[in-house]
């Protein structure tokens, strides 16, 4: 947890530890990045709780640097804590690769629920259908949680991978934003929440030949999205 409010961090840490989690707290960005780059006792964090208002560096820049770390360290899920739920902070954070966000003030129970949902998505590989889905040059491997296009690896966050799987499993079926978010998060879409559109843009940028003229993930105006069955 990278959070400069020591009192909040202590409260959250104690709550999460009572729920079975080990928590490492960093008061600023420098200390937090040090933990990610050189984990204590070699135990790499499973998730980062990142406050956007830090004394030594903007949290958005921290998120960008986390995503630029080599190997598995750069793929660690990031849950952002945003002040008053500023929509621009949320959008930019999601564009930089954050997996989820939670506006302050928040209920510890909701934070715990979101953490568990993110870790569940990260660790799941037991979907009922084929482990590897292929659509032309696009290959989605559920167990390895990797996406390849024409043999080239695509960089997606854990959350974006799950969004892609939800669509691919239902290829040819139009899904509303609410249906997509509920399938991934296990809860209904929040009112006026359009973070799903930000994630879809990132997925398209990764898997489409031309993200501005997508052939795989199509927008159905006024409804939602559909994953095209027939592709290259």
PDB file of N, CA and C in Angstrom, residues 90-192:
ATOM      1  N   UNK A  90      -9.659   9.043 -12.663  1.00  0.00           N
ATOM      2  CA  UNK A  90     -10.012   7.654 -12.942  1.00  0.00           C
ATOM      3  C   UNK A  90      -9.685   7.296 -14.384  1.00  0.00           C
ATOM      4  N   UNK A  91     -10.069   8.135 -15.303  1.00  0.00           N
ATOM      5  CA  UNK A  91      -9.855   7.845 -16.717  1.00  0.00           C
ATOM      6  C   UNK A  91      -8.374   7.747 -17.039  1.00  0.00           C
ATOM      7  N   UNK A  92      -7.600   8.743 -16.580  1.00  0.00           N
ATOM      8  CA  UNK A  92      -6.168   8.732 -16.858  1.00  0.00           C
ATOM      9  C   UNK A  92      -5.505   7.524 -16.205  1.00  0.00           C
ATOM     10  N   UNK A  93      -5.896   7.225 -14.966  1.00  0.00           N
ATOM     11  CA  UNK A  93      -5.332   6.076 -14.280  1.00  0.00           C
ATOM     12  C   UNK A  93      -5.602   4.780 -15.012  1.00  0.00           C
ATOM     13  N   UNK A  94      -6.821   4.603 -15.491  1.00  0.00           N
ATOM     14  CA  UNK A  94      -7.161   3.395 -16.234  1.00  0.00           C
ATOM     15  C   UNK A  94      -6.401   3.328 -17.551  1.00  0.00           C
ATOM     16  N   UNK A  95      -6.218   4.478 -18.176  1.00  0.00           N
ATOM     17  CA  UNK A  95      -5.448   4.515 -19.421  1.00  0.00           C
ATOM     18  C   UNK A  95      -3.996   4.128 -19.181  1.00  0.00           C
ATOM     19  N   UNK A  96      -3.473   4.432 -17.995  1.00  0.00           N
ATOM     20  CA  UNK A  96      -2.088   4.108 -17.674  1.00  0.00           C
ATOM     21  C   UNK A  96      -1.915   2.657 -17.224  1.00  0.00           C
ATOM     22  N   UNK A  97      -3.029   1.962 -17.049  1.00  0.00           N
ATOM     23  CA  UNK A  97      -2.928   0.547 -16.726  1.00  0.00           C
ATOM     24  C   UNK A  97      -3.442   0.117 -15.376  1.00  0.00           C
ATOM     25  N   UNK A  98      -4.113   1.004 -14.628  1.00  0.00           N
ATOM     26  CA  UNK A  98      -4.695   0.587 -13.354  1.00  0.00           C
ATOM     27  C   UNK A  98      -5.832  -0.398 -13.614  1.00  0.00           C
ATOM     28  N   UNK A  99      -6.047  -1.307 -12.661  1.00  0.00           N
ATOM     29  CA  UNK A  99      -7.074  -2.333 -12.832  1.00  0.00           C
ATOM     30  C   UNK A  99      -8.428  -1.920 -12.264  1.00  0.00           C
ATOM     31  N   UNK A 100      -8.414  -1.083 -11.248  1.00  0.00           N
ATOM     32  CA  UNK A 100      -9.662  -0.655 -10.627  1.00  0.00           C
ATOM     33  C   UNK A 100      -9.385   0.616  -9.850  1.00  0.00           C
ATOM     34  N   UNK A 101     -10.435   1.242  -9.350  1.00  0.00           N
ATOM     35  CA  UNK A 101     -10.291   2.470  -8.576  1.00  0.00           C
ATOM     36  C   UNK A 101     -11.331   2.499  -7.478  1.00  0.00           C
ATOM     37  N   UNK A 102     -11.042   3.266  -6.447  1.00  0.00           N
ATOM     38  CA  UNK A 102     -11.970   3.427  -5.334  1.00  0.00           C
ATOM     39  C   UNK A 102     -11.847   4.853  -4.825  1.00  0.00           C
ATOM     40  N   UNK A 103     -12.929   5.635  -4.877  1.00  0.00           N
ATOM     41  CA  UNK A 103     -12.853   7.020  -4.399  1.00  0.00           C
ATOM     42  C   UNK A 103     -12.863   7.102  -2.887  1.00  0.00           C
ATOM     43  N   UNK A 104     -12.132   8.088  -2.364  1.00  0.00           N
ATOM     44  CA  UNK A 104     -12.152   8.375  -0.924  1.00  0.00           C
ATOM     45  C   UNK A 104     -13.310   9.312  -0.623  1.00  0.00           C
ATOM     46  N   UNK A 105     -13.892   9.209   0.574  1.00  0.00           N
ATOM     47  CA  UNK A 105     -13.673   8.165   1.578  1.00  0.00           C
ATOM     48  C   UNK A 105     -14.336   6.861   1.151  1.00  0.00           C
ATOM     49  N   UNK A 106     -13.853   5.743   1.666  1.00  0.00           N
ATOM     50  CA  UNK A 106     -14.391   4.452   1.261  1.00  0.00           C
ATOM     51  C   UNK A 106     -14.594   3.569   2.487  1.00  0.00           C
ATOM     52  N   UNK A 107     -15.428   2.564   2.308  1.00  0.00           N
ATOM     53  CA  UNK A 107     -15.646   1.574   3.355  1.00  0.00           C
ATOM     54  C   UNK A 107     -14.601   0.480   3.213  1.00  0.00           C
ATOM     55  N   UNK A 108     -13.910   0.116   4.296  1.00  0.00           N
ATOM     56  CA  UNK A 108     -12.918  -0.958   4.212  1.00  0.00           C
ATOM     57  C   UNK A 108     -13.476  -2.241   3.619  1.00  0.00           C
ATOM     58  N   UNK A 109     -14.749  -2.519   3.869  1.00  0.00           N
ATOM     59  CA  UNK A 109     -15.350  -3.742   3.328  1.00  0.00           C
ATOM     60  C   UNK A 109     -15.393  -3.701   1.807  1.00  0.00           C
ATOM     61  N   UNK A 110     -15.651  -2.515   1.250  1.00  0.00           N
ATOM     62  CA  UNK A 110     -15.666  -2.420  -0.212  1.00  0.00           C
ATOM     63  C   UNK A 110     -14.260  -2.589  -0.770  1.00  0.00           C
ATOM     64  N   UNK A 111     -13.276  -1.988  -0.088  1.00  0.00           N
ATOM     65  CA  UNK A 111     -11.894  -2.166  -0.520  1.00  0.00           C
ATOM     66  C   UNK A 111     -11.529  -3.644  -0.509  1.00  0.00           C
ATOM     67  N   UNK A 112     -11.882  -4.342   0.548  1.00  0.00           N
ATOM     68  CA  UNK A 112     -11.583  -5.769   0.658  1.00  0.00           C
ATOM     69  C   UNK A 112     -12.266  -6.545  -0.469  1.00  0.00           C
ATOM     70  N   UNK A 113     -13.519  -6.212  -0.754  1.00  0.00           N
ATOM     71  CA  UNK A 113     -14.254  -6.908  -1.810  1.00  0.00           C
ATOM     72  C   UNK A 113     -13.593  -6.705  -3.169  1.00  0.00           C
ATOM     73  N   UNK A 114     -13.129  -5.483  -3.416  1.00  0.00           N
ATOM     74  CA  UNK A 114     -12.477  -5.207  -4.701  1.00  0.00           C
ATOM     75  C   UNK A 114     -11.129  -5.908  -4.802  1.00  0.00           C
ATOM     76  N   UNK A 115     -10.389  -5.930  -3.694  1.00  0.00           N
ATOM     77  CA  UNK A 115      -9.110  -6.639  -3.688  1.00  0.00           C
ATOM     78  C   UNK A 115      -9.324  -8.116  -3.999  1.00  0.00           C
ATOM     79  N   UNK A 116     -10.288  -8.716  -3.330  1.00  0.00           N
ATOM     80  CA  UNK A 116     -10.553 -10.133  -3.555  1.00  0.00           C
ATOM     81  C   UNK A 116     -10.992 -10.398  -4.990  1.00  0.00           C
ATOM     82  N   UNK A 117     -11.788  -9.493  -5.552  1.00  0.00           N
ATOM     83  CA  UNK A 117     -12.235  -9.667  -6.940  1.00  0.00           C
ATOM     84  C   UNK A 117     -11.054  -9.592  -7.905  1.00  0.00           C
ATOM     85  N   UNK A 118     -10.153  -8.632  -7.673  1.00  0.00           N
ATOM     86  CA  UNK A 118      -8.982  -8.498  -8.545  1.00  0.00           C
ATOM     87  C   UNK A 118      -8.095  -9.734  -8.442  1.00  0.00           C
ATOM     88  N   UNK A 119      -7.834 -10.194  -7.222  1.00  0.00           N
ATOM     89  CA  UNK A 119      -6.973 -11.357  -7.042  1.00  0.00           C
ATOM     90  C   UNK A 119      -7.628 -12.629  -7.579  1.00  0.00           C
ATOM     91  N   UNK A 120      -8.951 -12.693  -7.475  1.00  0.00           N
ATOM     92  CA  UNK A 120      -9.665 -13.847  -8.029  1.00  0.00           C
ATOM     93  C   UNK A 120      -9.523 -13.881  -9.543  1.00  0.00           C
ATOM     94  N   UNK A 121      -9.664 -12.718 -10.160  1.00  0.00           N
ATOM     95  CA  UNK A 121      -9.494 -12.654 -11.621  1.00  0.00           C
ATOM     96  C   UNK A 121      -8.067 -13.015 -12.003  1.00  0.00           C
ATOM     97  N   UNK A 122      -7.120 -12.553 -11.209  1.00  0.00           N
ATOM     98  CA  UNK A 122      -5.712 -12.811 -11.512  1.00  0.00           C
ATOM     99  C   UNK A 122      -5.393 -14.295 -11.412  1.00  0.00           C
ATOM    100  N   UNK A 123      -5.987 -14.972 -10.424  1.00  0.00           N
ATOM    101  CA  UNK A 123      -5.628 -16.356 -10.184  1.00  0.00           C
ATOM    102  C   UNK A 123      -6.477 -17.378 -10.888  1.00  0.00           C
ATOM    103  N   UNK A 124      -7.625 -16.975 -11.423  1.00  0.00           N
ATOM    104  CA  UNK A 124      -8.509 -17.947 -12.046  1.00  0.00           C
ATOM    105  C   UNK A 124      -7.971 -18.418 -13.377  1.00  0.00           C
ATOM    106  N   UNK A 125      -8.108 -19.688 -13.629  1.00  0.00           N
ATOM    107  CA  UNK A 125      -7.805 -20.234 -14.947  1.00  0.00           C
ATOM    108  C   UNK A 125      -8.812 -21.302 -15.290  1.00  0.00           C
ATOM    109  N   UNK A 126      -9.845 -21.441 -14.448  1.00  0.00           N
ATOM    110  CA  UNK A 126     -10.742 -22.585 -14.603  1.00  0.00           C
ATOM    111  C   UNK A 126     -12.033 -22.289 -15.302  1.00  0.00           C
ATOM    112  N   UNK A 127     -12.026 -21.498 -16.342  1.00  0.00           N
ATOM    113  CA  UNK A 127     -13.248 -21.285 -17.095  1.00  0.00           C
ATOM    114  C   UNK A 127     -13.659 -22.588 -17.771  1.00  0.00           C
ATOM    115  N   UNK A 128     -14.940 -22.789 -18.012  1.00  0.00           N
ATOM    116  CA  UNK A 128     -15.429 -24.076 -18.464  1.00  0.00           C
ATOM    117  C   UNK A 128     -15.088 -24.430 -19.903  1.00  0.00           C
ATOM    118  N   UNK A 129     -14.891 -23.476 -20.780  1.00  0.00           N
ATOM    119  CA  UNK A 129     -14.661 -23.786 -22.176  1.00  0.00           C
ATOM    120  C   UNK A 129     -13.175 -23.939 -22.461  1.00  0.00           C
ATOM    121  N   UNK A 130     -12.810 -23.952 -23.762  1.00  0.00           N
ATOM    122  CA  UNK A 130     -11.430 -24.229 -24.160  1.00  0.00           C
ATOM    123  C   UNK A 130     -10.448 -23.288 -23.483  1.00  0.00           C
ATOM    124  N   UNK A 131      -9.276 -23.855 -23.116  1.00  0.00           N
ATOM    125  CA  UNK A 131      -8.273 -23.045 -22.440  1.00  0.00           C
ATOM    126  C   UNK A 131      -7.712 -21.971 -23.367  1.00  0.00           C
ATOM    127  N   UNK A 132      -7.554 -22.336 -24.641  1.00  0.00           N
ATOM    128  CA  UNK A 132      -7.017 -21.395 -25.622  1.00  0.00           C
ATOM    129  C   UNK A 132      -8.092 -21.107 -26.676  1.00  0.00           C
ATOM    130  N   UNK A 133      -8.421 -19.837 -26.828  1.00  0.00           N
ATOM    131  CA  UNK A 133      -9.386 -19.426 -27.847  1.00  0.00           C
ATOM    132  C   UNK A 133      -8.635 -18.777 -29.000  1.00  0.00           C
ATOM    133  N   UNK A 134      -8.987 -19.163 -30.221  1.00  0.00           N
ATOM    134  CA  UNK A 134      -8.325 -18.616 -31.405  1.00  0.00           C
ATOM    135  C   UNK A 134      -9.347 -18.007 -32.336  1.00  0.00           C
ATOM    136  N   UNK A 135      -9.053 -16.804 -32.773  1.00  0.00           N
ATOM    137  CA  UNK A 135      -9.893 -16.083 -33.722  1.00  0.00           C
ATOM    138  C   UNK A 135      -8.961 -15.503 -34.783  1.00  0.00           C
ATOM    139  N   UNK A 136      -8.746 -16.271 -35.859  1.00  0.00           N
ATOM    140  CA  UNK A 136      -7.786 -15.829 -36.859  1.00  0.00           C
ATOM    141  C   UNK A 136      -6.402 -15.742 -36.249  1.00  0.00           C
ATOM    142  N   UNK A 137      -5.778 -14.583 -36.357  1.00  0.00           N
ATOM    143  CA  UNK A 137      -4.424 -14.404 -35.812  1.00  0.00           C
ATOM    144  C   UNK A 137      -4.415 -14.089 -34.322  1.00  0.00           C
ATOM    145  N   UNK A 138      -5.599 -13.936 -33.730  1.00  0.00           N
ATOM    146  CA  UNK A 138      -5.716 -13.629 -32.299  1.00  0.00           C
ATOM    147  C   UNK A 138      -5.810 -14.913 -31.488  1.00  0.00           C
ATOM    148  N   UNK A 139      -4.969 -15.030 -30.455  1.00  0.00           N
ATOM    149  CA  UNK A 139      -4.970 -16.205 -29.584  1.00  0.00           C
ATOM    150  C   UNK A 139      -5.044 -15.753 -28.137  1.00  0.00           C
ATOM    151  N   UNK A 140      -6.031 -16.281 -27.401  1.00  0.00           N
ATOM    152  CA  UNK A 140      -6.233 -15.935 -26.004  1.00  0.00           C
ATOM    153  C   UNK A 140      -6.055 -17.199 -25.173  1.00  0.00           C
ATOM    154  N   UNK A 141      -5.036 -17.219 -24.331  1.00  0.00           N
ATOM    155  CA  UNK A 141      -4.735 -18.373 -23.487  1.00  0.00           C
ATOM    156  C   UNK A 141      -5.179 -18.064 -22.066  1.00  0.00           C
ATOM    157  N   UNK A 142      -6.246 -18.736 -21.617  1.00  0.00           N
ATOM    158  CA  UNK A 142      -6.786 -18.448 -20.285  1.00  0.00           C
ATOM    159  C   UNK A 142      -5.814 -18.830 -19.172  1.00  0.00           C
ATOM    160  N   UNK A 143      -5.247 -20.023 -19.262  1.00  0.00           N
ATOM    161  CA  UNK A 143      -4.383 -20.489 -18.178  1.00  0.00           C
ATOM    162  C   UNK A 143      -3.132 -19.630 -18.040  1.00  0.00           C
ATOM    163  N   UNK A 144      -2.515 -19.316 -19.163  1.00  0.00           N
ATOM    164  CA  UNK A 144      -1.302 -18.484 -19.128  1.00  0.00           C
ATOM    165  C   UNK A 144      -1.633 -17.010 -18.993  1.00  0.00           C
ATOM    166  N   UNK A 145      -2.912 -16.670 -19.216  1.00  0.00           N
ATOM    167  CA  UNK A 145      -3.383 -15.282 -19.170  1.00  0.00           C
ATOM    168  C   UNK A 145      -2.543 -14.409 -20.104  1.00  0.00           C
ATOM    169  N   UNK A 146      -2.428 -14.898 -21.342  1.00  0.00           N
ATOM    170  CA  UNK A 146      -1.681 -14.172 -22.361  1.00  0.00           C
ATOM    171  C   UNK A 146      -2.537 -13.987 -23.599  1.00  0.00           C
ATOM    172  N   UNK A 147      -2.220 -12.948 -24.353  1.00  0.00           N
ATOM    173  CA  UNK A 147      -2.895 -12.660 -25.622  1.00  0.00           C
ATOM    174  C   UNK A 147      -1.825 -12.454 -26.683  1.00  0.00           C
ATOM    175  N   UNK A 148      -2.010 -13.129 -27.818  1.00  0.00           N
ATOM    176  CA  UNK A 148      -1.055 -13.019 -28.922  1.00  0.00           C
ATOM    177  C   UNK A 148      -1.811 -12.629 -30.187  1.00  0.00           C
ATOM    178  N   UNK A 149      -1.206 -11.773 -30.987  1.00  0.00           N
ATOM    179  CA  UNK A 149      -1.734 -11.431 -32.302  1.00  0.00           C
ATOM    180  C   UNK A 149      -0.618 -11.657 -33.308  1.00  0.00           C
ATOM    181  N   UNK A 150      -0.860 -12.589 -34.241  1.00  0.00           N
ATOM    182  CA  UNK A 150       0.143 -12.941 -35.242  1.00  0.00           C
ATOM    183  C   UNK A 150       1.480 -13.295 -34.598  1.00  0.00           C
ATOM    184  N   UNK A 151       1.406 -13.990 -33.459  1.00  0.00           N
ATOM    185  CA  UNK A 151       2.619 -14.436 -32.787  1.00  0.00           C
ATOM    186  C   UNK A 151       3.274 -13.404 -31.893  1.00  0.00           C
ATOM    187  N   UNK A 152       2.715 -12.203 -31.844  1.00  0.00           N
ATOM    188  CA  UNK A 152       3.270 -11.133 -31.025  1.00  0.00           C
ATOM    189  C   UNK A 152       2.446 -10.958 -29.748  1.00  0.00           C
ATOM    190  N   UNK A 153       3.138 -10.855 -28.610  1.00  0.00           N
ATOM    191  CA  UNK A 153       2.461 -10.703 -27.330  1.00  0.00           C
ATOM    192  C   UNK A 153       1.818  -9.328 -27.204  1.00  0.00           C
ATOM    193  N   UNK A 154       0.626  -9.296 -26.621  1.00  0.00           N
ATOM    194  CA  UNK A 154      -0.102  -8.041 -26.388  1.00  0.00           C
ATOM    195  C   UNK A 154      -0.105  -7.742 -24.892  1.00  0.00           C
ATOM    196  N   UNK A 155       0.188  -6.513 -24.534  1.00  0.00           N
ATOM    197  CA  UNK A 155       0.222  -6.109 -23.135  1.00  0.00           C
ATOM    198  C   UNK A 155      -1.160  -5.633 -22.683  1.00  0.00           C
ATOM    199  N   UNK A 156      -1.761  -6.386 -21.767  1.00  0.00           N
ATOM    200  CA  UNK A 156      -3.046  -6.016 -21.185  1.00  0.00           C
ATOM    201  C   UNK A 156      -2.954  -6.147 -19.669  1.00  0.00           C
ATOM    202  N   UNK A 157      -3.692  -5.308 -18.961  1.00  0.00           N
ATOM    203  CA  UNK A 157      -3.769  -5.469 -17.512  1.00  0.00           C
ATOM    204  C   UNK A 157      -4.631  -6.693 -17.213  1.00  0.00           C
ATOM    205  N   UNK A 158      -4.599  -7.144 -15.962  1.00  0.00           N
ATOM    206  CA  UNK A 158      -5.398  -8.290 -15.555  1.00  0.00           C
ATOM    207  C   UNK A 158      -6.884  -8.042 -15.827  1.00  0.00           C
ATOM    208  N   UNK A 159      -7.331  -6.839 -15.525  1.00  0.00           N
ATOM    209  CA  UNK A 159      -8.740  -6.494 -15.722  1.00  0.00           C
ATOM    210  C   UNK A 159      -9.099  -6.482 -17.200  1.00  0.00           C
ATOM    211  N   UNK A 160      -8.221  -5.915 -18.035  1.00  0.00           N
ATOM    212  CA  UNK A 160      -8.482  -5.869 -19.471  1.00  0.00           C
ATOM    213  C   UNK A 160      -8.496  -7.259 -20.080  1.00  0.00           C
ATOM    214  N   UNK A 161      -7.633  -8.147 -19.583  1.00  0.00           N
ATOM    215  CA  UNK A 161      -7.641  -9.533 -20.052  1.00  0.00           C
ATOM    216  C   UNK A 161      -8.997 -10.161 -19.775  1.00  0.00           C
ATOM    217  N   UNK A 162      -9.519  -9.941 -18.566  1.00  0.00           N
ATOM    218  CA  UNK A 162     -10.810 -10.530 -18.210  1.00  0.00           C
ATOM    219  C   UNK A 162     -11.941  -9.958 -19.047  1.00  0.00           C
ATOM    220  N   UNK A 163     -11.878  -8.667 -19.346  1.00  0.00           N
ATOM    221  CA  UNK A 163     -12.885  -8.063 -20.216  1.00  0.00           C
ATOM    222  C   UNK A 163     -12.856  -8.718 -21.591  1.00  0.00           C
ATOM    223  N   UNK A 164     -11.661  -8.928 -22.127  1.00  0.00           N
ATOM    224  CA  UNK A 164     -11.522  -9.550 -23.442  1.00  0.00           C
ATOM    225  C   UNK A 164     -12.075 -10.969 -23.433  1.00  0.00           C
ATOM    226  N   UNK A 165     -11.797 -11.726 -22.372  1.00  0.00           N
ATOM    227  CA  UNK A 165     -12.294 -13.093 -22.270  1.00  0.00           C
ATOM    228  C   UNK A 165     -13.826 -13.110 -22.230  1.00  0.00           C
ATOM    229  N   UNK A 166     -14.415 -12.199 -21.448  1.00  0.00           N
ATOM    230  CA  UNK A 166     -15.878 -12.126 -21.368  1.00  0.00           C
ATOM    231  C   UNK A 166     -16.476 -11.925 -22.752  1.00  0.00           C
ATOM    232  N   UNK A 167     -15.905 -11.029 -23.534  1.00  0.00           N
ATOM    233  CA  UNK A 167     -16.416 -10.764 -24.883  1.00  0.00           C
ATOM    234  C   UNK A 167     -16.180 -11.947 -25.809  1.00  0.00           C
ATOM    235  N   UNK A 168     -14.957 -12.512 -25.764  1.00  0.00           N
ATOM    236  CA  UNK A 168     -14.606 -13.603 -26.673  1.00  0.00           C
ATOM    237  C   UNK A 168     -15.450 -14.847 -26.417  1.00  0.00           C
ATOM    238  N   UNK A 169     -15.738 -15.121 -25.156  1.00  0.00           N
ATOM    239  CA  UNK A 169     -16.580 -16.275 -24.814  1.00  0.00           C
ATOM    240  C   UNK A 169     -17.990 -16.132 -25.385  1.00  0.00           C
ATOM    241  N   UNK A 170     -18.386 -14.911 -25.620  1.00  0.00           N
ATOM    242  CA  UNK A 170     -19.742 -14.643 -26.112  1.00  0.00           C
ATOM    243  C   UNK A 170     -19.690 -14.024 -27.511  1.00  0.00           C
ATOM    244  N   UNK A 171     -18.743 -14.463 -28.307  1.00  0.00           N
ATOM    245  CA  UNK A 171     -18.538 -13.909 -29.651  1.00  0.00           C
ATOM    246  C   UNK A 171     -19.846 -13.914 -30.449  1.00  0.00           C
ATOM    247  N   UNK A 172     -20.117 -12.786 -31.069  1.00  0.00           N
ATOM    248  CA  UNK A 172     -21.327 -12.638 -31.865  1.00  0.00           C
ATOM    249  C   UNK A 172     -22.531 -12.162 -31.077  1.00  0.00           C
ATOM    250  N   UNK A 173     -22.392 -12.084 -29.761  1.00  0.00           N
ATOM    251  CA  UNK A 173     -23.501 -11.649 -28.909  1.00  0.00           C
ATOM    252  C   UNK A 173     -23.252 -10.236 -28.431  1.00  0.00           C
ATOM    253  N   UNK A 174     -24.220  -9.364 -28.601  1.00  0.00           N
ATOM    254  CA  UNK A 174     -24.093  -7.981 -28.152  1.00  0.00           C
ATOM    255  C   UNK A 174     -24.291  -7.932 -26.639  1.00  0.00           C
ATOM    256  N   UNK A 175     -23.320  -7.308 -25.950  1.00  0.00           N
ATOM    257  CA  UNK A 175     -23.379  -7.183 -24.497  1.00  0.00           C
ATOM    258  C   UNK A 175     -23.461  -5.718 -24.104  1.00  0.00           C
ATOM    259  N   UNK A 176     -24.316  -5.417 -23.151  1.00  0.00           N
ATOM    260  CA  UNK A 176     -24.372  -4.053 -22.637  1.00  0.00           C
ATOM    261  C   UNK A 176     -23.177  -3.829 -21.721  1.00  0.00           C
ATOM    262  N   UNK A 177     -22.893  -2.570 -21.416  1.00  0.00           N
ATOM    263  CA  UNK A 177     -21.816  -2.264 -20.483  1.00  0.00           C
ATOM    264  C   UNK A 177     -22.087  -2.894 -19.124  1.00  0.00           C
ATOM    265  N   UNK A 178     -23.346  -2.857 -18.710  1.00  0.00           N
ATOM    266  CA  UNK A 178     -23.712  -3.440 -17.423  1.00  0.00           C
ATOM    267  C   UNK A 178     -23.428  -4.933 -17.391  1.00  0.00           C
ATOM    268  N   UNK A 179     -23.757  -5.642 -18.472  1.00  0.00           N
ATOM    269  CA  UNK A 179     -23.529  -7.080 -18.523  1.00  0.00           C
ATOM    270  C   UNK A 179     -22.042  -7.411 -18.481  1.00  0.00           C
ATOM    271  N   UNK A 180     -21.251  -6.620 -19.187  1.00  0.00           N
ATOM    272  CA  UNK A 180     -19.808  -6.857 -19.209  1.00  0.00           C
ATOM    273  C   UNK A 180     -19.203  -6.626 -17.834  1.00  0.00           C
ATOM    274  N   UNK A 181     -19.539  -5.488 -17.222  1.00  0.00           N
ATOM    275  CA  UNK A 181     -18.975  -5.155 -15.919  1.00  0.00           C
ATOM    276  C   UNK A 181     -19.423  -6.148 -14.848  1.00  0.00           C
ATOM    277  N   UNK A 182     -20.684  -6.582 -14.918  1.00  0.00           N
ATOM    278  CA  UNK A 182     -21.188  -7.519 -13.923  1.00  0.00           C
ATOM    279  C   UNK A 182     -20.494  -8.874 -14.075  1.00  0.00           C
ATOM    280  N   UNK A 183     -20.214  -9.282 -15.321  1.00  0.00           N
ATOM    281  CA  UNK A 183     -19.543 -10.557 -15.568  1.00  0.00           C
ATOM    282  C   UNK A 183     -18.124 -10.547 -15.017  1.00  0.00           C
ATOM    283  N   UNK A 184     -17.460  -9.404 -15.077  1.00  0.00           N
ATOM    284  CA  UNK A 184     -16.074  -9.321 -14.637  1.00  0.00           C
ATOM    285  C   UNK A 184     -15.965  -8.995 -13.156  1.00  0.00           C
ATOM    286  N   UNK A 185     -16.708  -7.998 -12.720  1.00  0.00           N
ATOM    287  CA  UNK A 185     -16.597  -7.537 -11.338  1.00  0.00           C
ATOM    288  C   UNK A 185     -17.531  -8.245 -10.386  1.00  0.00           C
ATOM    289  N   UNK A 186     -18.580  -8.850 -10.936  1.00  0.00           N
ATOM    290  CA  UNK A 186     -19.551  -9.487 -10.070  1.00  0.00           C
ATOM    291  C   UNK A 186     -20.494  -8.495  -9.430  1.00  0.00           C
ATOM    292  N   UNK A 187     -20.630  -7.341 -10.043  1.00  0.00           N
ATOM    293  CA  UNK A 187     -21.574  -6.355  -9.519  1.00  0.00           C
ATOM    294  C   UNK A 187     -22.043  -5.485 -10.678  1.00  0.00           C
ATOM    295  N   UNK A 188     -23.135  -4.795 -10.470  1.00  0.00           N
ATOM    296  CA  UNK A 188     -23.687  -3.982 -11.530  1.00  0.00           C
ATOM    297  C   UNK A 188     -22.851  -2.733 -11.766  1.00  0.00           C
ATOM    298  N   UNK A 189     -22.983  -2.196 -12.960  1.00  0.00           N
ATOM    299  CA  UNK A 189     -22.271  -0.976 -13.328  1.00  0.00           C
ATOM    300  C   UNK A 189     -22.748   0.198 -12.489  1.00  0.00           C
ATOM    301  N   UNK A 190     -21.815   0.997 -12.018  1.00  0.00           N
ATOM    302  CA  UNK A 190     -22.175   2.182 -11.253  1.00  0.00           C
ATOM    303  C   UNK A 190     -22.781   3.233 -12.180  1.00  0.00           C
ATOM    304  N   UNK A 191     -23.701   3.992 -11.657  1.00  0.00           N
ATOM    305  CA  UNK A 191     -24.378   4.998 -12.461  1.00  0.00           C
ATOM    306  C   UNK A 191     -23.389   5.938 -13.133  1.00  0.00           C
ATOM    307  N   UNK A 192     -23.569   6.114 -14.438  1.00  0.00           N
ATOM    308  CA  UNK A 192     -22.765   7.046 -15.246  1.00  0.00           C
ATOM    309  C   UNK A 192     -21.294   6.648 -15.320  1.00  0.00           C
TER     310      UNK A 192
END
